[in-house]
PDB file of C-alpha atoms in Angstrom:
ATOM      1  CA  MET A   1       3.718  66.088 -47.931  1.00 72.00           C
ATOM      2  CA  LYS A   2       4.921  70.002 -47.277  1.00 78.00           C
ATOM      3  CA  LYS A   3       1.717  72.696 -46.713  1.00 78.00           C
ATOM      4  CA  GLU A   4       2.227  74.335 -50.661  1.00 80.00           C
ATOM      5  CA  ASP A   5       1.199  71.016 -51.583  1.00 79.00           C
ATOM      6  CA  ARG A   6      -1.261  70.171 -50.352  1.00 85.00           C
ATOM      7  CA  GLY A   7      -3.085  72.998 -50.610  1.00 88.00           C
ATOM      8  CA  ALA A   8      -1.938  72.429 -54.185  1.00 88.00           C
ATOM      9  CA  LEU A   9      -3.702  69.356 -53.953  1.00 91.00           C
ATOM     10  CA  ILE A  10      -6.377  70.534 -52.864  1.00 93.00           C
ATOM     11  CA  THR A  11      -7.319  73.314 -55.378  1.00 92.00           C
ATOM     12  CA  ILE A  12      -6.774  70.524 -58.275  1.00 94.00           C
ATOM     13  CA  LEU A  13      -9.938  68.411 -56.428  1.00 95.00           C
ATOM     14  CA  LEU A  14     -11.890  71.541 -56.103  1.00 95.00           C
ATOM     15  CA  SER A  15     -11.170  72.544 -59.753  1.00 94.00           C
ATOM     16  CA  VAL A  16     -12.246  69.333 -61.261  1.00 96.00           C
ATOM     17  CA  LEU A  17     -15.080  69.622 -58.290  1.00 96.00           C
ATOM     18  CA  LEU A  18     -15.967  72.637 -60.348  1.00 95.00           C
ATOM     19  CA  GLY A  19     -15.558  71.062 -63.485  1.00 95.00           C
ATOM     20  CA  THR A  20     -17.990  68.319 -62.326  1.00 96.00           C
ATOM     21  CA  VAL A  21     -20.480  70.815 -61.270  1.00 95.00           C
ATOM     22  CA  LEU A  22     -20.279  72.583 -64.655  1.00 95.00           C
ATOM     23  CA  ALA A  23     -20.532  69.743 -66.377  1.00 95.00           C
ATOM     24  CA  PHE A  24     -23.982  68.355 -65.224  1.00 94.00           C
ATOM     25  CA  ALA A  25     -25.185  71.697 -65.048  1.00 93.00           C
ATOM     26  CA  GLY A  26     -24.735  72.782 -69.096  1.00 92.00           C
ATOM     27  CA  SER A  27     -26.138  69.520 -69.860  1.00 93.00           C
ATOM     28  CA  HIS A  28     -29.348  69.428 -69.691  1.00 90.00           C
ATOM     29  CA  GLY A  29     -30.799  70.277 -72.827  1.00 87.00           C
ATOM     30  CA  SER A  30     -27.818  68.771 -74.172  1.00 91.00           C
ATOM     31  CA  VAL A  31     -27.147  67.041 -77.623  1.00 91.00           C
ATOM     32  CA  LYS A  32     -26.136  63.682 -76.533  1.00 92.00           C
ATOM     33  CA  VAL A  33     -23.561  60.465 -77.999  1.00 90.00           C
ATOM     34  CA  ARG A  34     -24.310  57.429 -77.252  1.00 88.00           C
ATOM     35  CA  GLY A  35     -26.008  58.513 -74.328  1.00 90.00           C
ATOM     36  CA  LEU A  36     -23.418  60.815 -73.380  1.00 93.00           C
ATOM     37  CA  PRO A  37     -24.276  64.512 -73.263  1.00 95.00           C
ATOM     38  CA  VAL A  38     -21.456  66.461 -75.346  1.00 96.00           C
ATOM     39  CA  PHE A  39     -21.355  69.342 -73.032  1.00 96.00           C
ATOM     40  CA  ALA A  40     -20.432  66.883 -70.629  1.00 96.00           C
ATOM     41  CA  LEU A  41     -17.910  65.702 -72.957  1.00 96.00           C
ATOM     42  CA  CYS A  42     -16.352  68.094 -73.986  1.00 97.00           C
ATOM     43  CA  ILE A  43     -15.199  69.471 -70.133  1.00 97.00           C
ATOM     44  CA  ALA A  44     -13.908  66.799 -69.625  1.00 97.00           C
ATOM     45  CA  ALA A  45     -11.246  66.537 -72.655  1.00 97.00           C
ATOM     46  CA  ALA A  46     -11.098  70.141 -71.846  1.00 97.00           C
ATOM     47  CA  PHE A  47      -8.647  69.123 -68.463  1.00 98.00           C
ATOM     48  CA  LEU A  48      -8.081  65.822 -70.326  1.00 97.00           C
ATOM     49  CA  VAL A  49      -5.581  68.014 -72.897  1.00 97.00           C
ATOM     50  CA  GLN A  50      -4.430  69.472 -70.094  1.00 96.00           C
ATOM     51  CA  TRP A  51      -3.371  66.941 -68.058  1.00 97.00           C
ATOM     52  CA  ILE A  52      -1.381  64.813 -70.676  1.00 97.00           C
ATOM     53  CA  VAL A  53       0.333  67.638 -71.675  1.00 95.00           C
ATOM     54  CA  PHE A  54       1.358  68.163 -68.392  1.00 95.00           C
ATOM     55  CA  ILE A  55       3.481  65.251 -68.009  1.00 95.00           C
ATOM     56  CA  PRO A  56       5.952  65.726 -70.379  1.00 94.00           C
ATOM     57  CA  ALA A  57       6.178  69.298 -69.727  1.00 91.00           C
ATOM     58  CA  PHE A  58       7.061  68.246 -65.581  1.00 91.00           C
ATOM     59  CA  PHE A  59       9.487  66.168 -66.954  1.00 91.00           C
ATOM     60  CA  LYS A  60      11.184  68.331 -69.112  1.00 87.00           C
ATOM     61  CA  GLN A  61      10.678  71.608 -66.244  1.00 87.00           C
ATOM     62  CA  THR A  62       9.550  73.472 -69.224  1.00 84.00           C
ATOM     63  CA  GLU A  63       6.276  75.960 -69.050  1.00 82.00           C
ATOM     64  CA  LYS A  64       6.324  77.046 -72.913  1.00 81.00           C
ATOM     65  CA  PHE A  65       4.133  74.636 -74.018  1.00 84.00           C
ATOM     66  CA  PHE A  66       1.446  76.420 -71.512  1.00 87.00           C
ATOM     67  CA  ASP A  67      -0.236  78.859 -72.985  1.00 86.00           C
ATOM     68  CA  ILE A  68      -0.238  77.548 -76.556  1.00 90.00           C
ATOM     69  CA  THR A  69      -1.543  74.239 -75.303  1.00 93.00           C
ATOM     70  CA  GLY A  70      -4.680  76.635 -74.078  1.00 93.00           C
ATOM     71  CA  SER A  71      -4.747  77.892 -76.921  1.00 93.00           C
ATOM     72  CA  LEU A  72      -4.742  74.918 -79.092  1.00 95.00           C
ATOM     73  CA  THR A  73      -7.978  73.397 -76.190  1.00 96.00           C
ATOM     74  CA  TYR A  74     -10.415  76.181 -76.623  1.00 97.00           C
ATOM     75  CA  ILE A  75      -9.970  74.858 -80.247  1.00 96.00           C
ATOM     76  CA  LEU A  76     -10.012  71.825 -80.241  1.00 96.00           C
ATOM     77  CA  VAL A  77     -13.119  70.959 -77.726  1.00 97.00           C
ATOM     78  CA  VAL A  78     -15.461  73.918 -79.711  1.00 96.00           C
ATOM     79  CA  LEU A  79     -14.466  71.735 -82.764  1.00 95.00           C
ATOM     80  CA  LEU A  80     -15.871  68.885 -80.690  1.00 95.00           C
ATOM     81  CA  ALA A  81     -18.807  69.989 -80.120  1.00 95.00           C
ATOM     82  CA  GLY A  82     -19.949  71.325 -83.647  1.00 92.00           C
ATOM     83  CA  TYR A  83     -18.453  68.029 -85.200  1.00 91.00           C
ATOM     84  CA  PHE A  84     -20.711  65.395 -82.710  1.00 91.00           C
ATOM     85  CA  SER A  85     -23.454  68.274 -81.441  1.00 88.00           C
ATOM     86  CA  GLY A  86     -24.106  68.057 -85.540  1.00 81.00           C
ATOM     87  CA  HIS A  87     -25.616  71.791 -85.924  1.00 73.00           C
ATOM     88  CA  LYS A  88     -25.326  73.913 -88.336  1.00 75.00           C
ATOM     89  CA  GLY A  89     -27.117  77.106 -87.709  1.00 85.00           C
ATOM     90  CA  ILE A  90     -25.663  80.252 -88.330  1.00 89.00           C
ATOM     91  CA  ARG A  91     -25.466  81.336 -84.149  1.00 92.00           C
ATOM     92  CA  SER A  92     -23.514  77.314 -84.572  1.00 92.00           C
ATOM     93  CA  PHE A  93     -20.965  78.732 -87.577  1.00 93.00           C
ATOM     94  CA  LEU A  94     -20.623  82.048 -85.999  1.00 94.00           C
ATOM     95  CA  VAL A  95     -20.045  81.109 -82.538  1.00 96.00           C
ATOM     96  CA  MET A  96     -17.416  78.521 -83.598  1.00 95.00           C
ATOM     97  CA  GLY A  97     -15.709  80.777 -86.118  1.00 95.00           C
ATOM     98  CA  MET A  98     -15.036  83.248 -82.840  1.00 96.00           C
ATOM     99  CA  VAL A  99     -13.784  81.369 -80.416  1.00 96.00           C
ATOM    100  CA  ILE A 100     -10.832  79.504 -83.438  1.00 96.00           C
ATOM    101  CA  PHE A 101     -10.032  83.069 -84.291  1.00 94.00           C
ATOM    102  CA  TRP A 102      -9.347  84.107 -80.754  1.00 94.00           C
ATOM    103  CA  ALA A 103      -7.911  80.966 -79.612  1.00 95.00           C
ATOM    104  CA  ALA A 104      -5.601  81.094 -82.967  1.00 94.00           C
ATOM    105  CA  ARG A 105      -4.373  84.792 -82.702  1.00 91.00           C
ATOM    106  CA  LEU A 106      -4.253  85.428 -79.097  1.00 86.00           C
ATOM    107  CA  GLY A 107      -2.146  81.033 -79.101  1.00 86.00           C
ATOM    108  CA  ALA A 108       0.298  82.680 -81.980  1.00 87.00           C
ATOM    109  CA  TYR A 109       1.303  85.828 -79.857  1.00 81.00           C
ATOM    110  CA  LEU A 110       1.555  84.062 -76.369  1.00 81.00           C
ATOM    111  CA  PHE A 111       3.594  81.373 -77.413  1.00 80.00           C
ATOM    112  CA  THR A 112       6.066  84.359 -79.702  1.00 82.00           C
ATOM    113  CA  ARG A 113       6.086  86.133 -76.289  1.00 75.00           C
ATOM    114  CA  ILE A 114       7.759  83.158 -74.836  1.00 72.00           C
ATOM    115  CA  GLN A 115       9.372  82.075 -77.296  1.00 73.00           C
ATOM    116  CA  ARG A 116      11.245  85.710 -77.286  1.00 72.00           C
ATOM    117  CA  SER A 117      11.718  85.811 -73.931  1.00 66.00           C
ATOM    118  CA  GLY A 118      13.066  82.127 -73.200  1.00 61.00           C
ATOM    119  CA  LYS A 119      10.858  81.744 -69.691  1.00 62.00           C
ATOM    120  CA  ASP A 120       7.666  82.453 -68.208  1.00 64.00           C
ATOM    121  CA  GLU A 121       8.018  83.803 -64.339  1.00 66.00           C
ATOM    122  CA  ARG A 122       5.362  82.349 -63.078  1.00 69.00           C
ATOM    123  CA  PHE A 123       6.597  79.242 -63.148  1.00 71.00           C
ATOM    124  CA  ASP A 124      10.008  79.586 -61.707  1.00 67.00           C
ATOM    125  CA  VAL A 125       9.209  78.223 -58.241  1.00 74.00           C
ATOM    126  CA  ILE A 126       5.542  76.231 -59.363  1.00 82.00           C
ATOM    127  CA  LYS A 127       7.290  73.948 -62.052  1.00 79.00           C
ATOM    128  CA  SER A 128       9.808  72.067 -59.280  1.00 82.00           C
ATOM    129  CA  SER A 129       6.637  70.604 -58.042  1.00 84.00           C
ATOM    130  CA  PHE A 130       4.291  68.239 -59.151  1.00 89.00           C
ATOM    131  CA  TRP A 131       1.798  68.988 -57.066  1.00 91.00           C
ATOM    132  CA  ARG A 132       2.162  72.369 -57.728  1.00 91.00           C
ATOM    133  CA  PHE A 133       2.960  72.607 -61.224  1.00 91.00           C
ATOM    134  CA  LEU A 134       0.475  69.925 -61.346  1.00 93.00           C
ATOM    135  CA  GLN A 135      -2.375  72.890 -59.876  1.00 92.00           C
ATOM    136  CA  THR A 136      -1.343  75.262 -62.945  1.00 92.00           C
ATOM    137  CA  TRP A 137      -2.806  73.179 -65.443  1.00 93.00           C
ATOM    138  CA  THR A 138      -5.769  72.084 -63.727  1.00 95.00           C
ATOM    139  CA  ILE A 139      -6.617  75.707 -63.278  1.00 92.00           C
ATOM    140  CA  GLN A 140      -6.146  75.697 -66.808  1.00 93.00           C
ATOM    141  CA  GLY A 141      -8.296  73.078 -67.901  1.00 96.00           C
ATOM    142  CA  LEU A 142     -10.907  75.194 -65.401  1.00 95.00           C
ATOM    143  CA  TRP A 143     -10.512  78.042 -67.146  1.00 92.00           C
ATOM    144  CA  ILE A 144     -11.147  76.620 -70.791  1.00 95.00           C
ATOM    145  CA  SER A 145     -14.399  75.036 -68.771  1.00 96.00           C
ATOM    146  CA  PHE A 146     -16.401  78.237 -68.102  1.00 95.00           C
ATOM    147  CA  THR A 147     -14.746  80.932 -70.000  1.00 95.00           C
ATOM    148  CA  LEU A 148     -16.660  78.115 -73.111  1.00 96.00           C
ATOM    149  CA  ALA A 149     -19.608  77.717 -70.887  1.00 96.00           C
ATOM    150  CA  ALA A 150     -21.810  79.867 -72.989  1.00 95.00           C
ATOM    151  CA  ALA A 151     -20.539  79.035 -76.457  1.00 96.00           C
ATOM    152  CA  LEU A 152     -21.032  75.708 -75.651  1.00 96.00           C
ATOM    153  CA  VAL A 153     -23.951  75.701 -74.974  1.00 95.00           C
ATOM    154  CA  VAL A 154     -25.116  77.155 -78.763  1.00 94.00           C
ATOM    155  CA  LEU A 155     -22.726  74.274 -79.640  1.00 94.00           C
ATOM    156  CA  THR A 156     -24.828  72.003 -77.729  1.00 94.00           C
ATOM    157  CA  SER A 157     -28.355  72.260 -77.472  1.00 91.00           C
ATOM    158  CA  GLU A 158     -30.873  70.835 -78.514  1.00 87.00           C
ATOM    159  CA  GLY A 159     -32.829  73.664 -79.183  1.00 79.00           C
ATOM    160  CA  GLN A 160     -31.378  76.228 -81.247  1.00 79.00           C
ATOM    161  CA  ALA A 161     -32.996  79.373 -83.076  1.00 79.00           C
ATOM    162  CA  GLY A 162     -31.890  81.586 -86.116  1.00 81.00           C
ATOM    163  CA  TRP A 163     -30.988  85.019 -86.653  1.00 83.00           C
ATOM    164  CA  ASP A 164     -31.799  87.144 -84.392  1.00 90.00           C
ATOM    165  CA  ILE A 165     -31.090  91.232 -82.817  1.00 95.00           C
ATOM    166  CA  PHE A 166     -29.312  89.159 -80.251  1.00 96.00           C
ATOM    167  CA  ILE A 167     -26.599  87.876 -82.577  1.00 96.00           C
ATOM    168  CA  VAL A 168     -26.049  91.472 -83.991  1.00 96.00           C
ATOM    169  CA  ILE A 169     -25.801  93.061 -80.618  1.00 97.00           C
ATOM    170  CA  GLY A 170     -23.210  90.064 -79.583  1.00 97.00           C
ATOM    171  CA  GLY A 171     -21.747  90.450 -82.333  1.00 96.00           C
ATOM    172  CA  LEU A 172     -20.540  94.157 -82.524  1.00 97.00           C
ATOM    173  CA  LEU A 173     -19.742  93.483 -78.742  1.00 97.00           C
ATOM    174  CA  TRP A 174     -17.265  90.598 -79.708  1.00 97.00           C
ATOM    175  CA  LEU A 175     -15.809  92.516 -82.344  1.00 97.00           C
ATOM    176  CA  ILE A 176     -14.943  96.135 -80.614  1.00 97.00           C
ATOM    177  CA  GLY A 177     -12.846  93.490 -77.602  1.00 97.00           C
ATOM    178  CA  PHE A 178     -11.315  91.410 -80.478  1.00 96.00           C
ATOM    179  CA  ILE A 179     -10.077  94.621 -82.073  1.00 96.00           C
ATOM    180  CA  MET A 180      -9.193  96.450 -78.755  1.00 96.00           C
ATOM    181  CA  GLU A 181      -7.358  93.433 -78.043  1.00 95.00           C
ATOM    182  CA  VAL A 182      -5.393  92.859 -80.868  1.00 94.00           C
ATOM    183  CA  VAL A 183      -4.429  96.601 -80.922  1.00 96.00           C
ATOM    184  CA  ALA A 184      -3.391  96.578 -77.311  1.00 95.00           C
ATOM    185  CA  ASP A 185      -1.347  93.373 -78.000  1.00 92.00           C
ATOM    186  CA  VAL A 186       0.544  95.360 -81.138  1.00 93.00           C
ATOM    187  CA  GLN A 187       1.070  98.571 -79.868  1.00 95.00           C
ATOM    188  CA  LYS A 188       3.113  96.578 -76.722  1.00 93.00           C
ATOM    189  CA  SER A 189       4.984  94.439 -78.242  1.00 88.00           C
ATOM    190  CA  ILE A 190       5.958  97.290 -80.983  1.00 92.00           C
ATOM    191  CA  PHE A 191       7.338  99.733 -78.172  1.00 93.00           C
ATOM    192  CA  LYS A 192       9.393  96.912 -76.191  1.00 89.00           C
ATOM    193  CA  GLU A 193      10.830  96.083 -79.065  1.00 88.00           C
ATOM    194  CA  ASP A 194      12.379  99.387 -79.499  1.00 88.00           C
ATOM    195  CA  PRO A 195      15.680  99.491 -77.160  1.00 90.00           C
ATOM    196  CA  LYS A 196      14.812 103.145 -76.924  1.00 91.00           C
ATOM    197  CA  ASN A 197      12.101 102.158 -74.033  1.00 89.00           C
ATOM    198  CA  LYS A 198      13.531  99.492 -72.450  1.00 89.00           C
ATOM    199  CA  GLY A 199      13.329  99.674 -68.721  1.00 86.00           C
ATOM    200  CA  LYS A 200      10.134 101.568 -69.286  1.00 90.00           C
ATOM    201  CA  PHE A 201       6.149 101.184 -69.430  1.00 92.00           C
ATOM    202  CA  ILE A 202       4.194 101.782 -72.574  1.00 92.00           C
ATOM    203  CA  LYS A 203       1.543 105.158 -71.834  1.00 91.00           C
ATOM    204  CA  LYS A 204       0.169 105.453 -75.332  1.00 91.00           C
ATOM    205  CA  GLY A 205      -2.138 104.530 -78.072  1.00 93.00           C
ATOM    206  CA  LEU A 206      -4.991 102.658 -76.488  1.00 95.00           C
ATOM    207  CA  TRP A 207      -2.486 102.595 -72.936  1.00 95.00           C
ATOM    208  CA  SER A 208      -3.632 106.045 -72.671  1.00 94.00           C
ATOM    209  CA  TRP A 209      -7.187 105.416 -72.232  1.00 95.00           C
ATOM    210  CA  SER A 210      -6.600 102.667 -69.916  1.00 96.00           C
ATOM    211  CA  ARG A 211      -3.647 100.301 -67.946  1.00 95.00           C
ATOM    212  CA  HIS A 212      -4.865  97.185 -68.848  1.00 96.00           C
ATOM    213  CA  PRO A 213      -6.639  98.206 -72.342  1.00 96.00           C
ATOM    214  CA  ASN A 214      -6.702  93.768 -73.640  1.00 95.00           C
ATOM    215  CA  TYR A 215      -7.958  92.821 -70.675  1.00 95.00           C
ATOM    216  CA  PHE A 216     -11.128  94.708 -71.686  1.00 96.00           C
ATOM    217  CA  GLY A 217     -10.983  93.858 -74.616  1.00 96.00           C
ATOM    218  CA  GLU A 218     -10.728  90.196 -73.691  1.00 95.00           C
ATOM    219  CA  ILE A 219     -13.868  90.633 -71.173  1.00 96.00           C
ATOM    220  CA  THR A 220     -16.464  92.072 -73.860  1.00 97.00           C
ATOM    221  CA  LEU A 221     -15.703  90.072 -76.802  1.00 97.00           C
ATOM    222  CA  TRP A 222     -16.622  86.903 -74.149  1.00 96.00           C
ATOM    223  CA  ILE A 223     -19.666  88.881 -73.169  1.00 97.00           C
ATOM    224  CA  GLY A 224     -20.645  89.249 -76.755  1.00 97.00           C
ATOM    225  CA  ILE A 225     -20.616  85.552 -76.798  1.00 97.00           C
ATOM    226  CA  ALA A 226     -22.654  85.404 -73.791  1.00 96.00           C
ATOM    227  CA  VAL A 227     -24.928  87.987 -75.603  1.00 97.00           C
ATOM    228  CA  ILE A 228     -24.982  85.459 -79.042  1.00 96.00           C
ATOM    229  CA  ALA A 229     -25.847  82.121 -76.754  1.00 95.00           C
ATOM    230  CA  LEU A 230     -29.203  84.328 -74.361  1.00 95.00           C
ATOM    231  CA  PRO A 231     -31.783  82.988 -77.058  1.00 93.00           C
ATOM    232  CA  VAL A 232     -30.452  78.852 -76.805  1.00 92.00           C
ATOM    233  CA  MET A 233     -30.145  79.167 -72.716  1.00 91.00           C
ATOM    234  CA  ARG A 234     -33.610  76.609 -70.881  1.00 89.00           C
ATOM    235  CA  GLY A 235     -33.190  75.466 -66.967  1.00 89.00           C
ATOM    236  CA  TRP A 236     -30.146  74.804 -66.305  1.00 89.00           C
ATOM    237  CA  GLN A 237     -27.931  76.012 -69.467  1.00 90.00           C
ATOM    238  CA  TRP A 238     -27.961  79.566 -67.549  1.00 92.00           C
ATOM    239  CA  ILE A 239     -25.225  78.499 -65.526  1.00 91.00           C
ATOM    240  CA  ALA A 240     -23.525  79.456 -68.797  1.00 92.00           C
ATOM    241  CA  LEU A 241     -24.162  82.992 -68.341  1.00 92.00           C
ATOM    242  CA  VAL A 242     -21.071  82.631 -65.841  1.00 90.00           C
ATOM    243  CA  SER A 243     -18.414  82.800 -68.451  1.00 91.00           C
ATOM    244  CA  PRO A 244     -18.311  85.806 -68.459  1.00 92.00           C
ATOM    245  CA  LEU A 245     -18.420  86.549 -64.970  1.00 93.00           C
ATOM    246  CA  PHE A 246     -15.652  84.117 -64.776  1.00 90.00           C
ATOM    247  CA  VAL A 247     -13.673  86.140 -67.158  1.00 92.00           C
ATOM    248  CA  ILE A 248     -13.649  89.468 -64.923  1.00 94.00           C
ATOM    249  CA  PHE A 249     -13.511  87.963 -61.999  1.00 92.00           C
ATOM    250  CA  LEU A 250     -10.366  86.153 -63.276  1.00 88.00           C
ATOM    251  CA  LEU A 251      -8.806  88.715 -64.596  1.00 92.00           C
ATOM    252  CA  THR A 252      -9.537  92.138 -62.520  1.00 92.00           C
ATOM    253  CA  LYS A 253      -8.779  90.015 -58.863  1.00 89.00           C
ATOM    254  CA  VAL A 254      -6.890  87.184 -59.315  1.00 81.00           C
ATOM    255  CA  SER A 255      -4.332  86.097 -62.687  1.00 80.00           C
ATOM    256  CA  GLY A 256      -4.267  89.141 -64.507  1.00 84.00           C
ATOM    257  CA  ILE A 257      -5.055  93.302 -63.501  1.00 91.00           C
ATOM    258  CA  PRO A 258      -3.358  92.111 -59.729  1.00 92.00           C
ATOM    259  CA  ILE A 259      -0.309  90.538 -60.841  1.00 87.00           C
ATOM    260  CA  LEU A 260       0.438  93.184 -63.221  1.00 90.00           C
ATOM    261  CA  GLU A 261      -0.227  95.545 -60.951  1.00 92.00           C
ATOM    262  CA  LYS A 262       2.093  94.790 -58.559  1.00 91.00           C
ATOM    263  CA  ARG A 263       4.937  93.741 -60.841  1.00 89.00           C
ATOM    264  CA  ALA A 264       4.252  97.667 -62.455  1.00 92.00           C
ATOM    265  CA  ASP A 265       4.632  99.534 -58.859  1.00 92.00           C
ATOM    266  CA  GLU A 266       7.329  97.474 -58.143  1.00 90.00           C
ATOM    267  CA  LYS A 267       9.437  97.937 -61.498  1.00 90.00           C
ATOM    268  CA  TRP A 268       8.030 102.156 -61.267  1.00 92.00           C
ATOM    269  CA  GLY A 269       6.403 102.858 -57.827  1.00 87.00           C
ATOM    270  CA  GLY A 270       7.461 105.940 -56.512  1.00 85.00           C
ATOM    271  CA  GLN A 271       8.556 107.437 -60.374  1.00 89.00           C
ATOM    272  CA  PRO A 272       6.682 110.845 -61.023  1.00 90.00           C
ATOM    273  CA  GLU A 273       5.884 109.966 -64.556  1.00 91.00           C
ATOM    274  CA  TYR A 274       4.145 106.582 -63.129  1.00 91.00           C
ATOM    275  CA  GLU A 275       2.722 108.104 -60.497  1.00 92.00           C
ATOM    276  CA  THR A 276       1.411 110.647 -62.263  1.00 91.00           C
ATOM    277  CA  TYR A 277       0.250 108.119 -65.407  1.00 92.00           C
ATOM    278  CA  LYS A 278      -1.052 105.369 -63.062  1.00 91.00           C
ATOM    279  CA  SER A 279      -3.068 108.645 -60.782  1.00 90.00           C
ATOM    280  CA  ALA A 280      -4.789 109.712 -64.099  1.00 91.00           C
ATOM    281  CA  THR A 281      -5.201 106.281 -66.450  1.00 93.00           C
ATOM    282  CA  SER A 282      -7.982 103.835 -65.973  1.00 94.00           C
ATOM    283  CA  ILE A 283      -7.516 100.684 -64.254  1.00 94.00           C
ATOM    284  CA  LEU A 284      -9.625  99.137 -67.009  1.00 94.00           C
ATOM    285  CA  ILE A 285     -12.754 100.540 -68.574  1.00 93.00           C
ATOM    286  CA  PRO A 286     -10.895 102.856 -71.588  1.00 93.00           C
ATOM    287  CA  LEU A 287     -11.552 106.661 -70.514  1.00 92.00           C
ATOM    288  CA  PRO A 288      -9.781 109.914 -71.669  1.00 88.00           C
ATOM    289  CA  PRO A 289      -6.733 110.516 -71.080  1.00 81.00           C
ATOM    290  CA  GLY A 290      -6.450 113.004 -67.570  1.00 69.00           C
ATOM    291  CA  GLY A 291     -10.787 111.344 -67.365  1.00 59.00           C
ATOM    292  CA  LYS A 292     -10.227 108.924 -64.485  1.00 61.00           C
ATOM    293  CA  LYS A 293     -12.389 110.071 -61.040  1.00 50.00           C
TER     294      LYS A 293
END
């Protein structure tokens, strides 16, 4: 086994281990079905869906269904959680609706984007390797599990709470984040579709306030869901607060901003217009144009 494949296998095992720890901790206080906590069943489903879809994806050597599978898994998992838990309160319905609406919108956007481009460059090297390709799908299962942790606590916890200030604050944060993410994506799509902008970078609209406004929006909406979940959390369920922290870590340190910043520097680094934009524009938190310190 090659060194890269061994590293991928280790990552897969670690991802499953972390998912197991999350499932165990989050299951404290969870509704049970035939003796099994619904929270843990949802985590298992998040991984299982990725592994099932990975099989045809590997044999066909395609990554076209990677993003849409992730989005559909979010929807499937919250529907399973809601169905088996049987909760009918405002908090559960609100969180379920938030996740489904967000996932459906983002999934459609990403699927349309890859259909238009024909491929995702991130997979050019790894999809020919069984273990490295499987690693990517397994990490997506972990990503979904950690991201959904707070929402799953709301949907599966035996203890429930009614309407309160946490719903109002969390709902507003989610709405602000969702709108920002959608507007940023739309602005970038319109910019790229204009032939005049071929080879250029976007610096208009929200992108004049932040170099990654869509990521700021996504972080904000998951913080909102975590706020809504606060009154429901008990004991080990507090581990679910890892949800927004996990999103922040991945987008700012691993797979989001670092990769895009590197690509941008490779494309436009050294060009006066880009260097001016980069030096004057906040990397994440929206600030008035030129307001970066």
